[in-house]
Amino acid sequence: KFQQIIPNNANTTATPLPRSSHGLSIIQNGSLLVLYGGENIARTPIQDPTQVLWLAKKTMGQDCWQWIVPTTTTTGTGSSSTPPSRVAHAQAAVGNSIYIFGGRNGIEMGENAMNDMWMLQIDENEERT
């Protein structure tokens, strides 16, 4: 039986752009959705850093989801390291980590596929990546 999930945006004024060719994973025992990448315009990866990554948290004991705008922590060098924008990538979840591989990052049909892998560690706080 399908059930539509419609996260509310009570704690933020923004919501994710409509998209396709994105990745969606669920972690933390089914209580956190991780939405990454994709396109809002055909073959054009979403470039806006406030739109590339979204989280949706399930309210304990309810079938209610809420969008969370994540904050990104810096690496040990003091810089934030994020993968290039992409569409049509592979995405998998293991524990509290999301793995992203490949995809495409341009609008030309003949461009080569990407061949990089990234890991996104989700903090137990759910709002920090």
Coordinates of C-alpha atoms in Angstrom, one line a residue:
K1 CA 0.0 0.0 0.0
F2 CA 1.5 3.4 -1.0
Q3 CA 1.2 6.3 1.4
Q4 CA 2.1 9.8 0.3
I5 CA 4.6 11.6 2.5
I6 CA 4.3 15.3 2.6
P7 CA 6.9 16.9 5.0
N8 CA 5.8 20.2 6.5
N9 CA 8.1 23.2 6.7
A10 CA 7.2 24.5 10.2
N11 CA 10.8 25.3 11.1
T12 CA 11.9 26.8 7.8
T13 CA 10.4 29.1 5.2
A14 CA 12.1 27.1 2.3
T15 CA 11.3 23.8 0.8
P16 CA 13.2 21.7 -1.8
L17 CA 12.8 22.6 -5.4
P18 CA 10.8 20.0 -7.5
R19 CA 13.4 17.7 -9.0
S20 CA 14.2 14.6 -10.9
S21 CA 17.3 12.4 -11.4
H22 CA 18.2 12.9 -7.7
G23 CA 19.1 10.5 -4.9
L24 CA 17.0 9.7 -1.8
S25 CA 18.1 7.6 1.1
I26 CA 16.7 6.8 4.5
I27 CA 18.8 6.4 7.6
Q28 CA 18.6 6.5 11.4
N29 CA 16.2 3.5 11.6
G30 CA 13.8 5.0 9.1
S31 CA 13.5 8.4 10.8
L32 CA 15.6 10.6 8.5
L33 CA 15.3 11.1 4.7
V34 CA 18.3 12.4 2.8
L35 CA 17.6 14.1 -0.5
Y36 CA 20.6 15.0 -2.6
G37 CA 21.3 16.5 -6.1
G38 CA 19.1 16.2 -9.2
E39 CA 17.8 18.6 -11.7
N40 CA 15.0 21.2 -11.7
I41 CA 15.6 22.1 -15.3
A42 CA 16.2 19.2 -17.7
R43 CA 19.9 18.1 -17.8
T44 CA 20.9 21.0 -15.6
P45 CA 22.2 20.0 -12.1
I46 CA 20.8 22.0 -9.2
Q47 CA 23.7 24.4 -8.4
D48 CA 22.2 26.4 -5.5
P49 CA 24.0 25.1 -2.3
T50 CA 20.8 25.8 -0.3
Q51 CA 18.9 23.4 -2.6
V52 CA 21.3 20.5 -3.3
L53 CA 20.9 18.8 0.1
W54 CA 17.8 18.4 2.2
L55 CA 16.8 16.3 5.2
A56 CA 13.3 15.3 6.4
K57 CA 12.9 14.1 10.0
K58 CA 10.0 11.8 11.0
T59 CA 8.3 12.9 14.2
M60 CA 8.6 10.0 16.8
G61 CA 5.4 8.0 17.1
Q62 CA 3.7 9.9 14.2
D63 CA 3.5 9.7 10.5
C64 CA 4.5 13.4 10.3
W65 CA 7.7 14.5 8.5
Q66 CA 9.4 17.9 8.7
W67 CA 11.9 19.5 6.4
I68 CA 15.3 20.4 7.9
V69 CA 17.8 22.7 6.3
P70 CA 21.1 21.1 7.1
T71 CA 24.2 22.9 8.2
T72 CA 27.5 21.8 6.8
T73 CA 30.6 21.6 9.0
T74 CA 34.1 22.2 7.8
T75 CA 36.8 19.8 7.3
G76 CA 39.9 19.7 9.5
T77 CA 41.6 22.2 7.2
G78 CA 38.8 24.7 7.9
S79 CA 37.2 24.5 4.4
S80 CA 33.9 22.9 3.5
S81 CA 34.3 20.1 1.0
T82 CA 31.3 19.3 -1.1
P83 CA 31.0 17.2 -4.3
P84 CA 30.4 18.9 -7.7
S85 CA 26.7 19.3 -8.5
R86 CA 25.3 16.2 -10.3
V87 CA 22.3 14.4 -11.7
A88 CA 21.6 10.7 -12.2
H89 CA 24.1 9.5 -9.6
A90 CA 24.0 6.3 -7.5
Q91 CA 23.3 6.8 -3.8
A92 CA 23.4 4.3 -0.9
A93 CA 23.0 4.5 2.8
V94 CA 25.1 2.6 5.4
G95 CA 24.5 3.5 9.0
N96 CA 24.5 7.3 9.3
S97 CA 26.5 7.7 6.1
I98 CA 25.4 8.4 2.5
Y99 CA 27.6 7.3 -0.4
I100 CA 27.3 9.1 -3.7
F101 CA 28.9 7.8 -6.9
G102 CA 29.1 9.1 -10.5
G103 CA 26.3 10.8 -12.3
R104 CA 26.6 13.8 -14.7
N105 CA 27.2 17.4 -14.1
G106 CA 26.6 19.2 -17.4
I107 CA 23.9 19.8 -19.9
E108 CA 25.6 18.2 -23.0
M109 CA 24.2 14.8 -23.9
G110 CA 27.7 13.6 -25.1
E111 CA 29.5 14.5 -21.9
N112 CA 31.4 11.8 -20.0
A113 CA 30.0 10.3 -16.8
M114 CA 31.5 11.3 -13.5
N115 CA 33.7 8.7 -11.8
D116 CA 34.0 10.1 -8.2
M117 CA 32.7 8.8 -4.9
W118 CA 31.8 10.9 -1.9
M119 CA 30.7 10.0 1.6
L120 CA 28.3 12.3 3.6
Q121 CA 28.4 11.6 7.3
I122 CA 25.1 12.7 9.1
D123 CA 25.6 13.8 12.7
E124 CA 23.4 12.3 15.3
N125 CA 22.0 15.9 15.7
E126 CA 20.4 15.3 12.2
E127 CA 20.9 18.9 11.3
R128 CA 24.6 18.8 10.8
T129 CA 26.4 17.1 8.0

